[in-house]
């Protein structure tokens, strides 16, 4: 979609920076999220230095995790084709980046003896905005497209795009033609990121730094991502028992958060003692 948008901007004498590339949007999202987290850290009286270092660790973890997640998923295809190509040139998995970013930041904070929950609450809004901007970049790049649809909001990707090539390979359209109208699943996920950021902001605005804001982001994104996966049209996403890899990760995240919530309530009840003794 980006070439079409760039051509439209040129025809209307508008600047080309209004059509950013994927990595430009990803970098912008990181800067905005980091600036917001540092602002909240200063307002909370927390260490801005440790916040900045933890964010840097998370960024590196996201880059590494996004690659490794996709590389592992591409391993069966590489073995079947007797080629390292699918492993050496995979895409970037959103969940791989998110999970590795969480792990990298948590590892740094543990070593620095800084609390985890307040940090993750401060970055929750920024992470939601990051997903919104990154998925907008995916839409412009033409990856992560959806299934064909007859709805009015269906999008036809131009000739040469991943969706058009896939549809031509499957006999849906002639070679060299645009794709069929498809669900703009990238924009659906961008909307989920915005909703997750907004819901997290409610908890952040109340001054809570107990992990609720980040848990809100995780639940909102996991549920939204699980639903959107049913509308995805790209095939190489991994499948097991009728669900995609991302859907299984979504299930695991929600299950882990529910278990953590139950455990927290049990600990609180135990510390308060029997109700009759109050």
PDB file of N, CA, C and O in Angstrom, residues 10 22-23 32 48 53 61 65 76-77 81 98 103-104 112 123 132 150 154 158 174 181 188 191 198 216 246 275:
ATOM      1  N   UNK A  10       2.402  12.443  -3.910  1.00  0.00           N
ATOM      2  CA  UNK A  10       3.143  13.173  -4.943  1.00  0.00           C
ATOM      3  C   UNK A  10       2.197  13.912  -5.887  1.00  0.00           C
ATOM      4  O   UNK A  10       2.463  15.059  -6.285  1.00  0.00           O
ATOM      5  N   UNK A  22       7.944   1.082   7.458  1.00  0.00           N
ATOM      6  CA  UNK A  22       7.655   0.257   8.637  1.00  0.00           C
ATOM      7  C   UNK A  22       8.593   0.570   9.791  1.00  0.00           C
ATOM      8  O   UNK A  22       8.157   0.812  10.922  1.00  0.00           O
ATOM      9  N   UNK A  23       9.906   0.577   9.517  1.00  0.00           N
ATOM     10  CA  UNK A  23      10.870   0.772  10.604  1.00  0.00           C
ATOM     11  C   UNK A  23      10.850   2.209  11.124  1.00  0.00           C
ATOM     12  O   UNK A  23      11.201   2.446  12.278  1.00  0.00           O
ATOM     13  N   UNK A  32       8.092   7.486  21.366  1.00  0.00           N
ATOM     14  CA  UNK A  32       6.924   8.010  22.077  1.00  0.00           C
ATOM     15  C   UNK A  32       6.673   7.242  23.371  1.00  0.00           C
ATOM     16  O   UNK A  32       6.412   7.838  24.425  1.00  0.00           O
ATOM     17  N   UNK A  48      14.763   7.410  36.615  1.00  0.00           N
ATOM     18  CA  UNK A  48      14.666   7.544  35.165  1.00  0.00           C
ATOM     19  C   UNK A  48      15.798   6.771  34.482  1.00  0.00           C
ATOM     20  O   UNK A  48      15.630   6.267  33.372  1.00  0.00           O
ATOM     21  N   UNK A  53      17.258   2.322  30.931  1.00  0.00           N
ATOM     22  CA  UNK A  53      18.031   1.106  30.657  1.00  0.00           C
ATOM     23  C   UNK A  53      17.104  -0.082  30.423  1.00  0.00           C
ATOM     24  O   UNK A  53      17.362  -0.928  29.554  1.00  0.00           O
ATOM     25  N   UNK A  61      15.537  -6.845  23.210  1.00  0.00           N
ATOM     26  CA  UNK A  61      14.836  -8.116  23.346  1.00  0.00           C
ATOM     27  C   UNK A  61      13.741  -8.284  22.310  1.00  0.00           C
ATOM     28  O   UNK A  61      13.537  -9.376  21.783  1.00  0.00           O
ATOM     29  N   UNK A  65      13.744 -11.300  19.863  1.00  0.00           N
ATOM     30  CA  UNK A  65      12.615 -12.210  20.015  1.00  0.00           C
ATOM     31  C   UNK A  65      11.732 -12.280  18.794  1.00  0.00           C
ATOM     32  O   UNK A  65      11.249 -13.357  18.420  1.00  0.00           O
ATOM     33  N   UNK A  76      10.425 -25.945  10.343  1.00  0.00           N
ATOM     34  CA  UNK A  76       9.910 -27.111   9.594  1.00  0.00           C
ATOM     35  C   UNK A  76       9.967 -26.911   8.081  1.00  0.00           C
ATOM     36  O   UNK A  76      10.298 -27.849   7.341  1.00  0.00           O
ATOM     37  N   UNK A  77       9.658 -25.681   7.610  1.00  0.00           N
ATOM     38  CA  UNK A  77       9.717 -25.419   6.168  1.00  0.00           C
ATOM     39  C   UNK A  77      11.151 -25.494   5.663  1.00  0.00           C
ATOM     40  O   UNK A  77      11.411 -25.973   4.553  1.00  0.00           O
ATOM     41  N   UNK A  81      12.340 -28.184   2.886  1.00  0.00           N
ATOM     42  CA  UNK A  81      12.913 -27.716   1.635  1.00  0.00           C
ATOM     43  C   UNK A  81      14.414 -27.848   1.549  1.00  0.00           C
ATOM     44  O   UNK A  81      15.010 -27.436   0.543  1.00  0.00           O
ATOM     45  N   UNK A  98       7.231  -9.137  21.851  1.00  0.00           N
ATOM     46  CA  UNK A  98       6.636  -8.742  23.136  1.00  0.00           C
ATOM     47  C   UNK A  98       7.167  -9.590  24.282  1.00  0.00           C
ATOM     48  O   UNK A  98       7.576  -9.057  25.326  1.00  0.00           O
ATOM     49  N   UNK A 103      10.796 -10.215  29.021  1.00  0.00           N
ATOM     50  CA  UNK A 103      11.845 -10.965  29.711  1.00  0.00           C
ATOM     51  C   UNK A 103      13.125 -10.170  29.879  1.00  0.00           C
ATOM     52  O   UNK A 103      13.749 -10.203  30.944  1.00  0.00           O
ATOM     53  N   UNK A 104      13.531  -9.451  28.831  1.00  0.00           N
ATOM     54  CA  UNK A 104      14.772  -8.673  28.902  1.00  0.00           C
ATOM     55  C   UNK A 104      14.660  -7.550  29.913  1.00  0.00           C
ATOM     56  O   UNK A 104      15.585  -7.313  30.710  1.00  0.00           O
ATOM     57  N   UNK A 112      19.019  -4.983  38.790  1.00  0.00           N
ATOM     58  CA  UNK A 112      19.153  -3.636  39.352  1.00  0.00           C
ATOM     59  C   UNK A 112      18.373  -3.479  40.648  1.00  0.00           C
ATOM     60  O   UNK A 112      18.411  -2.403  41.259  1.00  0.00           O
ATOM     61  N   UNK A 123       4.986   1.570  31.135  1.00  0.00           N
ATOM     62  CA  UNK A 123       5.197   1.378  29.692  1.00  0.00           C
ATOM     63  C   UNK A 123       3.956   0.830  28.996  1.00  0.00           C
ATOM     64  O   UNK A 123       3.950   0.700  27.766  1.00  0.00           O
ATOM     65  N   UNK A 132      -0.059  -0.180  17.753  1.00  0.00           N
ATOM     66  CA  UNK A 132      -0.896   0.541  16.798  1.00  0.00           C
ATOM     67  C   UNK A 132      -0.069   1.064  15.627  1.00  0.00           C
ATOM     68  O   UNK A 132      -0.448   0.909  14.454  1.00  0.00           O
ATOM     69  N   UNK A 150     -16.287  -9.572   1.302  1.00  0.00           N
ATOM     70  CA  UNK A 150     -17.176  -8.781   0.455  1.00  0.00           C
ATOM     71  C   UNK A 150     -17.620  -7.505   1.154  1.00  0.00           C
ATOM     72  O   UNK A 150     -18.405  -6.739   0.595  1.00  0.00           O
ATOM     73  N   UNK A 154     -13.280  -3.823   2.782  1.00  0.00           N
ATOM     74  CA  UNK A 154     -12.222  -4.683   2.261  1.00  0.00           C
ATOM     75  C   UNK A 154     -11.208  -3.876   1.456  1.00  0.00           C
ATOM     76  O   UNK A 154     -11.558  -2.901   0.775  1.00  0.00           O
ATOM     77  N   UNK A 158      -2.076  -3.826  -4.058  1.00  0.00           N
ATOM     78  CA  UNK A 158      -1.662  -3.644  -5.461  1.00  0.00           C
ATOM     79  C   UNK A 158      -0.899  -4.848  -6.015  1.00  0.00           C
ATOM     80  O   UNK A 158      -0.444  -5.714  -5.262  1.00  0.00           O
ATOM     81  N   UNK A 174      -5.690 -13.172 -11.748  1.00  0.00           N
ATOM     82  CA  UNK A 174      -4.615 -13.382 -12.734  1.00  0.00           C
ATOM     83  C   UNK A 174      -3.298 -12.818 -12.218  1.00  0.00           C
ATOM     84  O   UNK A 174      -3.276 -11.904 -11.376  1.00  0.00           O
ATOM     85  N   UNK A 181     -10.395  -8.109  -2.555  1.00  0.00           N
ATOM     86  CA  UNK A 181     -10.597  -7.319  -1.326  1.00  0.00           C
ATOM     87  C   UNK A 181     -10.429  -8.213  -0.098  1.00  0.00           C
ATOM     88  O   UNK A 181     -11.012  -9.303  -0.037  1.00  0.00           O
ATOM     89  N   UNK A 188      -7.145  -3.651  12.037  1.00  0.00           N
ATOM     90  CA  UNK A 188      -7.910  -4.176  13.171  1.00  0.00           C
ATOM     91  C   UNK A 188      -7.007  -4.279  14.397  1.00  0.00           C
ATOM     92  O   UNK A 188      -7.388  -3.900  15.517  1.00  0.00           O
ATOM     93  N   UNK A 191      -6.138  -1.000  15.883  1.00  0.00           N
ATOM     94  CA  UNK A 191      -7.237  -0.516  16.718  1.00  0.00           C
ATOM     95  C   UNK A 191      -7.217  -1.199  18.085  1.00  0.00           C
ATOM     96  O   UNK A 191      -7.476  -0.552  19.114  1.00  0.00           O
ATOM     97  N   UNK A 198      -5.700   2.810  25.729  1.00  0.00           N
ATOM     98  CA  UNK A 198      -6.702   3.642  26.409  1.00  0.00           C
ATOM     99  C   UNK A 198      -7.151   3.013  27.725  1.00  0.00           C
ATOM    100  O   UNK A 198      -7.281   3.709  28.746  1.00  0.00           O
ATOM    101  N   UNK A 216      -3.916  -5.212  32.035  1.00  0.00           N
ATOM    102  CA  UNK A 216      -5.032  -4.781  31.187  1.00  0.00           C
ATOM    103  C   UNK A 216      -4.621  -4.761  29.725  1.00  0.00           C
ATOM    104  O   UNK A 216      -5.358  -5.212  28.841  1.00  0.00           O
ATOM    105  N   UNK A 246      -0.063 -17.794  17.321  1.00  0.00           N
ATOM    106  CA  UNK A 246      -0.420 -16.589  18.067  1.00  0.00           C
ATOM    107  C   UNK A 246      -1.633 -16.823  18.959  1.00  0.00           C
ATOM    108  O   UNK A 246      -1.718 -16.278  20.065  1.00  0.00           O
ATOM    109  N   UNK A 275     -12.730 -14.474  57.885  1.00  0.00           N
ATOM    110  CA  UNK A 275     -13.593 -13.312  58.015  1.00  0.00           C
ATOM    111  C   UNK A 275     -14.190 -13.243  59.413  1.00  0.00           C
ATOM    112  O   UNK A 275     -14.356 -12.164  59.985  1.00  0.00           O
TER     113      UNK A 275
END
